[in-house]
Structures are given as C-alpha cells and as structure tokens.
C-alpha cells in the first residue's frame, strides 16, 4: 500500500473526516473471500482499490465520468458498519477502503482486477496517484501532441501527471516545484523543462514565460493550495485550461482575473481523482507499464514493512521521496 498526502492530511487534521477512522486507500491485495452477490471478482484474484466506486449505469458513468457517479453514496452505503470498536461503536474507513490493515472489506465496485505480471508494490500506485495524475492528463485535460503542459507540484500525483503528459505526446512539459531535487527527479519522468517555484507567484510566472512567452496550453495543479491553483490559471495561454487536482481545506476559495478568463477564452476545471475511468484505466496503465512507457518502479522510492508506517509518513517530507510503499510482510502477494 502506498502512503498518499491525503492520508497525511487526514492524519494531521487539515482535511476533515469522521473519527475514529482507519486511513489508507492506495492499495493492492489478494481477494480472500467474496460475498454471494459478487459476480465480477473471484477469490484469489489480485485487485487494486479505488476511492471512487461507480455504478456504471447512471448518466455520468455512461458519459465517461464515473468519478462523478450519481450513485456514489449508495455504492458506499452499508447495512451494517464495516468495522466496530470493542465498545460496539462504528469505525470509519477512508474512502470505503481503510487500507492500513491486514484485511479490509470493500464493495465489488471499489476494486479492479490486475494481472499477476504487475508487482504488488507498484500495482497499488494505480489506485490513487497514477489514476489521478495520468487520468487528469488523459481524461481531464485531454492533452495531445500539440500541447504545452506545466505541472505544479512534483510529488506522486505530479510525477504521474508528468508521465501522463509524456504518454499523451505533449511537446513541452514544464515541472514546477519549490524543491530543486524534485525537479531533477521530474526530468527522469519526462519533464522537458523545470522551474523552481518562488514564494512570489509572479516570479514563477516570469520564469515560465521566459520558456513559453504566451504561456502553456495546460496547467495541472497537484499541490492542493489555493495559491498554486491560482498560479496554474495565470500560466495559461489564451484557450488554455487549468486542471486542479489537489484537495484543499474545506472552505478554500480561488481568485482568478475575470478578464483573463473571458477575453482569453481560458478554462478552469477540477478533476477529482483525475476524472479517471478506473476499470478500463487499470488495463491501460498496466499495458503502458509492461511496455516501459509508464515507469512505476522508480516512483517507489522507499519500501518499508507495515510496522514502520510512522517512519514512512516522516519520509514523505524528504525531497527524494515520490512514494513510500508499505508491505504486509506476513502475507505473500
Ligand atoms: Zn490518495
Ligand atoms: Zn454511476
């Protein structure tokens, strides 16, 4: 299972969640048992989980936006609590998963089967950072070979977005991060240019304009702060689109210049979980990985046994970290 910044936000309290809760949502595992109504998944299969289960039949699902499934609440609904504390009160699970555990119970719609040729320590990445980062570029932004892309934030999601832009054939990919070491990593994953971001967004804008005087056709925000989302919009050329991926604290607001929006035909959009299409995306990601077009191995910069999870959370602050992956050492995948 991978450690995601969302887990860290809930851990620190910067994003709200009902307590008590079992965190963890970026996970691959083996199906131990299935219920009688399950038709798509079999015992023994290797699966990857998603926080966006979808019904496959509502208007949003059939129009290719399953992350906005109209029945997402009923897809997650349960007749009985999934987990109980010793006093009988219910315990929440992040995203209906709660992966920081030896075993967890999920709805059929929350998992996709992956082939055994995908190593489990990289398969888990498909569940969150790859779905979000690559998904945002392919489905959310719909980047193509004519496009120039700026990616703000070079953590797991940002690096995945850079790889997505490379897969999509973008002609320029500008990685932006405050930490120079992250930018060196970004080049290995397909960034053609790098910009060290400044605390003054105007400075960052000037640097991007020195590379592309008109601005970029797509800016992808993978940080989760209103300042970086506003920066994403400011980097756009006319007709450009800013796609915001980062989850921001409840109540956050964005300020964008109306003139730039209207006179320049610019676009600002969200792409929750990268607007991914999980069930078919998992096959797409697997094929790109197996054919060396999507580098998952190098994204796992640290592997630890599950018992050292807190060390893993601390390692997330290191400049060299892209993803920390925890292994259940007593279980063979
Ligand atoms: Zn995540
Ligand atoms: Zn649906």
mmCIF file of C-alpha atoms in Angstrom, residues 97-264:
data_model
loop_
_atom_site.group_PDB
_atom_site.id
_atom_site.type_symbol
_atom_site.label_atom_id
_atom_site.label_comp_id
_atom_site.label_asym_id
_atom_site.label_seq_id
_atom_site.Cartn_x
_atom_site.Cartn_y
_atom_site.Cartn_z
ATOM 1 C CA UNK A 97 -11.374 1.179 1.952
ATOM 2 C CA UNK A 98 -9.313 1.656 5.133
ATOM 3 C CA UNK A 99 -6.196 0.002 3.732
ATOM 4 C CA UNK A 100 -3.927 0.267 6.774
ATOM 5 C CA UNK A 101 -4.918 -3.202 7.924
ATOM 6 C CA UNK A 102 -4.123 -6.868 7.229
ATOM 7 C CA UNK A 103 -7.509 -7.249 5.561
ATOM 8 C CA UNK A 104 -10.376 -4.984 4.602
ATOM 9 C CA UNK A 105 -13.895 -5.317 3.328
ATOM 10 C CA UNK A 106 -14.912 -3.421 0.182
ATOM 11 C CA UNK A 107 -17.761 -3.299 -2.284
ATOM 12 C CA UNK A 108 -17.173 -5.075 -5.569
ATOM 13 C CA UNK A 109 -17.309 -1.715 -7.353
ATOM 14 C CA UNK A 110 -14.329 -0.480 -5.316
ATOM 15 C CA UNK A 111 -11.835 -2.886 -6.849
ATOM 16 C CA UNK A 112 -10.406 -3.730 -10.265
ATOM 17 C CA UNK A 113 -8.606 -6.950 -11.130
ATOM 18 C CA UNK A 114 -4.962 -6.601 -12.186
ATOM 19 C CA UNK A 115 -2.706 -9.205 -13.769
ATOM 20 C CA UNK A 116 -0.105 -11.096 -11.764
ATOM 21 C CA UNK A 117 2.582 -9.618 -14.043
ATOM 22 C CA UNK A 118 2.157 -6.321 -12.194
ATOM 23 C CA UNK A 119 4.259 -6.440 -8.978
ATOM 24 C CA UNK A 120 2.100 -5.599 -5.919
ATOM 25 C CA UNK A 121 4.435 -2.860 -4.693
ATOM 26 C CA UNK A 122 3.756 -0.887 -7.875
ATOM 27 C CA UNK A 123 0.202 -2.111 -8.539
ATOM 28 C CA UNK A 124 -1.038 -0.137 -5.517
ATOM 29 C CA UNK A 125 0.016 3.127 -7.188
ATOM 30 C CA UNK A 126 -2.681 2.624 -9.831
ATOM 31 C CA UNK A 127 -5.326 3.138 -7.157
ATOM 32 C CA UNK A 128 -4.568 6.764 -6.399
ATOM 33 C CA UNK A 129 -1.539 8.696 -7.669
ATOM 34 C CA UNK A 130 -1.454 7.124 -11.148
ATOM 35 C CA UNK A 131 -5.239 7.242 -11.599
ATOM 36 C CA UNK A 132 -5.221 10.863 -10.507
ATOM 37 C CA UNK A 133 -2.094 12.158 -12.249
ATOM 38 C CA UNK A 134 -2.208 10.229 -15.521
ATOM 39 C CA UNK A 135 -6.026 10.263 -15.519
ATOM 40 C CA UNK A 136 -6.101 14.046 -15.204
ATOM 41 C CA UNK A 137 -3.922 14.473 -18.273
ATOM 42 C CA UNK A 138 -5.631 11.844 -20.444
ATOM 43 C CA UNK A 139 -9.289 12.269 -19.378
ATOM 44 C CA UNK A 140 -9.481 15.576 -17.515
ATOM 45 C CA UNK A 141 -7.248 17.806 -19.635
ATOM 46 C CA UNK A 142 -7.241 15.630 -22.791
ATOM 47 C CA UNK A 143 -3.673 16.647 -23.609
ATOM 48 C CA UNK A 144 -2.313 15.910 -27.102
ATOM 49 C CA UNK A 145 0.892 16.299 -29.145
ATOM 50 C CA UNK A 146 0.312 20.000 -29.845
ATOM 51 C CA UNK A 147 0.092 20.869 -26.183
ATOM 52 C CA UNK A 148 2.468 22.503 -23.764
ATOM 53 C CA UNK A 149 1.932 21.425 -20.171
ATOM 54 C CA UNK A 150 3.004 22.849 -16.826
ATOM 55 C CA UNK A 151 2.736 20.574 -13.785
ATOM 56 C CA UNK A 152 2.791 22.312 -10.409
ATOM 57 C CA UNK A 153 3.961 20.035 -7.612
ATOM 58 C CA UNK A 154 6.250 17.059 -8.189
ATOM 59 C CA UNK A 155 5.037 14.571 -5.559
ATOM 60 C CA UNK A 156 3.441 11.259 -6.540
ATOM 61 C CA UNK A 157 0.474 12.812 -8.350
ATOM 62 C CA UNK A 158 2.599 15.478 -10.072
ATOM 63 C CA UNK A 159 5.153 12.923 -11.282
ATOM 64 C CA UNK A 160 2.255 10.787 -12.550
ATOM 65 C CA UNK A 161 0.880 13.829 -14.406
ATOM 66 C CA UNK A 162 4.298 14.434 -15.986
ATOM 67 C CA UNK A 163 4.331 10.810 -17.141
ATOM 68 C CA UNK A 164 0.771 11.231 -18.425
ATOM 69 C CA UNK A 165 1.813 14.279 -20.440
ATOM 70 C CA UNK A 166 4.712 12.314 -21.899
ATOM 71 C CA UNK A 167 2.367 9.428 -22.772
ATOM 72 C CA UNK A 168 -0.031 11.895 -24.400
ATOM 73 C CA UNK A 169 2.826 13.264 -26.512
ATOM 74 C CA UNK A 170 2.899 16.824 -25.139
ATOM 75 C CA UNK A 171 5.656 18.806 -26.860
ATOM 76 C CA UNK A 172 6.830 20.661 -23.753
ATOM 77 C CA UNK A 173 6.393 19.563 -20.132
ATOM 78 C CA UNK A 174 7.425 22.120 -17.520
ATOM 79 C CA UNK A 175 7.810 20.731 -13.989
ATOM 80 C CA UNK A 176 7.375 23.312 -11.228
ATOM 81 C CA UNK A 177 8.277 22.699 -7.581
ATOM 82 C CA UNK A 178 9.857 24.633 -4.722
ATOM 83 C CA UNK A 179 12.417 21.862 -4.142
ATOM 84 C CA UNK A 180 15.174 21.635 -6.814
ATOM 85 C CA UNK A 181 15.828 17.933 -6.054
ATOM 86 C CA UNK A 182 12.223 17.132 -7.033
ATOM 87 C CA UNK A 183 12.786 18.808 -10.377
ATOM 88 C CA UNK A 184 15.808 16.617 -11.072
ATOM 89 C CA UNK A 185 13.558 13.597 -10.487
ATOM 90 C CA UNK A 186 10.870 15.129 -12.710
ATOM 91 C CA UNK A 187 13.287 15.184 -15.658
ATOM 92 C CA UNK A 188 13.711 11.409 -15.350
ATOM 93 C CA UNK A 189 9.959 11.009 -15.794
ATOM 94 C CA UNK A 190 9.600 13.183 -18.877
ATOM 95 C CA UNK A 191 9.788 16.871 -17.898
ATOM 96 C CA UNK A 192 11.454 18.823 -20.706
ATOM 97 C CA UNK A 193 11.917 21.982 -18.617
ATOM 98 C CA UNK A 194 11.981 22.784 -14.920
ATOM 99 C CA UNK A 195 11.187 25.868 -12.864
ATOM 100 C CA UNK A 196 11.972 26.300 -9.181
ATOM 101 C CA UNK A 197 8.855 27.964 -7.827
ATOM 102 C CA UNK A 198 9.206 31.084 -5.736
ATOM 103 C CA UNK A 199 7.065 32.136 -2.774
ATOM 104 C CA UNK A 200 6.147 35.081 -5.019
ATOM 105 C CA UNK A 201 3.928 33.597 -7.776
ATOM 106 C CA UNK A 202 4.825 36.467 -10.132
ATOM 107 C CA UNK A 203 8.444 35.259 -10.105
ATOM 108 C CA UNK A 204 7.330 31.761 -11.067
ATOM 109 C CA UNK A 205 5.137 33.207 -13.817
ATOM 110 C CA UNK A 206 8.085 35.201 -15.222
ATOM 111 C CA UNK A 207 10.215 32.051 -15.329
ATOM 112 C CA UNK A 208 7.544 30.068 -17.180
ATOM 113 C CA UNK A 209 7.013 32.976 -19.614
ATOM 114 C CA UNK A 210 10.769 33.012 -20.300
ATOM 115 C CA UNK A 211 10.348 29.443 -21.561
ATOM 116 C CA UNK A 212 6.990 29.922 -23.320
ATOM 117 C CA UNK A 213 6.189 33.624 -23.783
ATOM 118 C CA UNK A 214 2.479 33.022 -24.472
ATOM 119 C CA UNK A 215 2.030 30.607 -21.593
ATOM 120 C CA UNK A 216 1.078 26.930 -21.562
ATOM 121 C CA UNK A 217 -1.980 25.303 -23.077
ATOM 122 C CA UNK A 218 -2.474 23.139 -19.965
ATOM 123 C CA UNK A 219 -1.547 23.695 -16.352
ATOM 124 C CA UNK A 220 -2.028 20.836 -13.894
ATOM 125 C CA UNK A 221 -2.126 21.671 -10.185
ATOM 126 C CA UNK A 222 -1.073 18.767 -7.954
ATOM 127 C CA UNK A 223 -0.441 20.519 -4.655
ATOM 128 C CA UNK A 224 -3.807 21.372 -3.111
ATOM 129 C CA UNK A 225 -3.397 25.051 -2.216
ATOM 130 C CA UNK A 226 -5.390 27.986 -3.499
ATOM 131 C CA UNK A 227 -2.180 29.911 -4.330
ATOM 132 C CA UNK A 228 -0.905 27.147 -6.602
ATOM 133 C CA UNK A 229 -4.341 26.748 -8.215
ATOM 134 C CA UNK A 230 -4.362 30.488 -8.976
ATOM 135 C CA UNK A 231 -0.796 30.183 -10.277
ATOM 136 C CA UNK A 232 -1.950 27.365 -12.598
ATOM 137 C CA UNK A 233 -4.546 29.674 -14.137
ATOM 138 C CA UNK A 234 -2.043 32.540 -14.505
ATOM 139 C CA UNK A 235 0.320 30.330 -16.560
ATOM 140 C CA UNK A 236 -2.238 29.727 -19.327
ATOM 141 C CA UNK A 237 -2.055 30.981 -22.868
ATOM 142 C CA UNK A 238 -5.355 32.031 -24.484
ATOM 143 C CA UNK A 239 -7.699 28.995 -24.812
ATOM 144 C CA UNK A 240 -5.645 27.213 -22.189
ATOM 145 C CA UNK A 241 -7.073 25.022 -19.435
ATOM 146 C CA UNK A 242 -6.032 24.788 -15.803
ATOM 147 C CA UNK A 243 -6.913 21.440 -14.221
ATOM 148 C CA UNK A 244 -6.914 21.388 -10.441
ATOM 149 C CA UNK A 245 -6.258 18.046 -8.723
ATOM 150 C CA UNK A 246 -5.148 18.960 -5.219
ATOM 151 C CA UNK A 247 -7.679 18.633 -2.408
ATOM 152 C CA UNK A 248 -7.877 21.898 -0.476
ATOM 153 C CA UNK A 249 -9.097 22.527 3.070
ATOM 154 C CA UNK A 250 -12.879 22.915 3.309
ATOM 155 C CA UNK A 251 -13.945 26.489 2.579
ATOM 156 C CA UNK A 252 -10.959 27.326 0.364
ATOM 157 C CA UNK A 253 -11.697 29.814 -2.404
ATOM 158 C CA UNK A 254 -9.896 30.782 -5.595
ATOM 159 C CA UNK A 255 -9.485 34.264 -7.059
ATOM 160 C CA UNK A 256 -8.901 34.471 -10.788
ATOM 161 C CA UNK A 257 -8.841 37.567 -13.017
ATOM 162 C CA UNK A 258 -12.154 37.746 -14.899
ATOM 163 C CA UNK A 259 -10.577 39.498 -17.894
ATOM 164 C CA UNK A 260 -8.075 36.694 -18.431
ATOM 165 C CA UNK A 261 -10.895 34.168 -18.178
ATOM 166 C CA UNK A 262 -13.341 35.808 -20.575
ATOM 167 C CA UNK A 263 -11.220 37.739 -23.074
ATOM 168 C CA UNK A 264 -8.721 34.880 -23.300
#
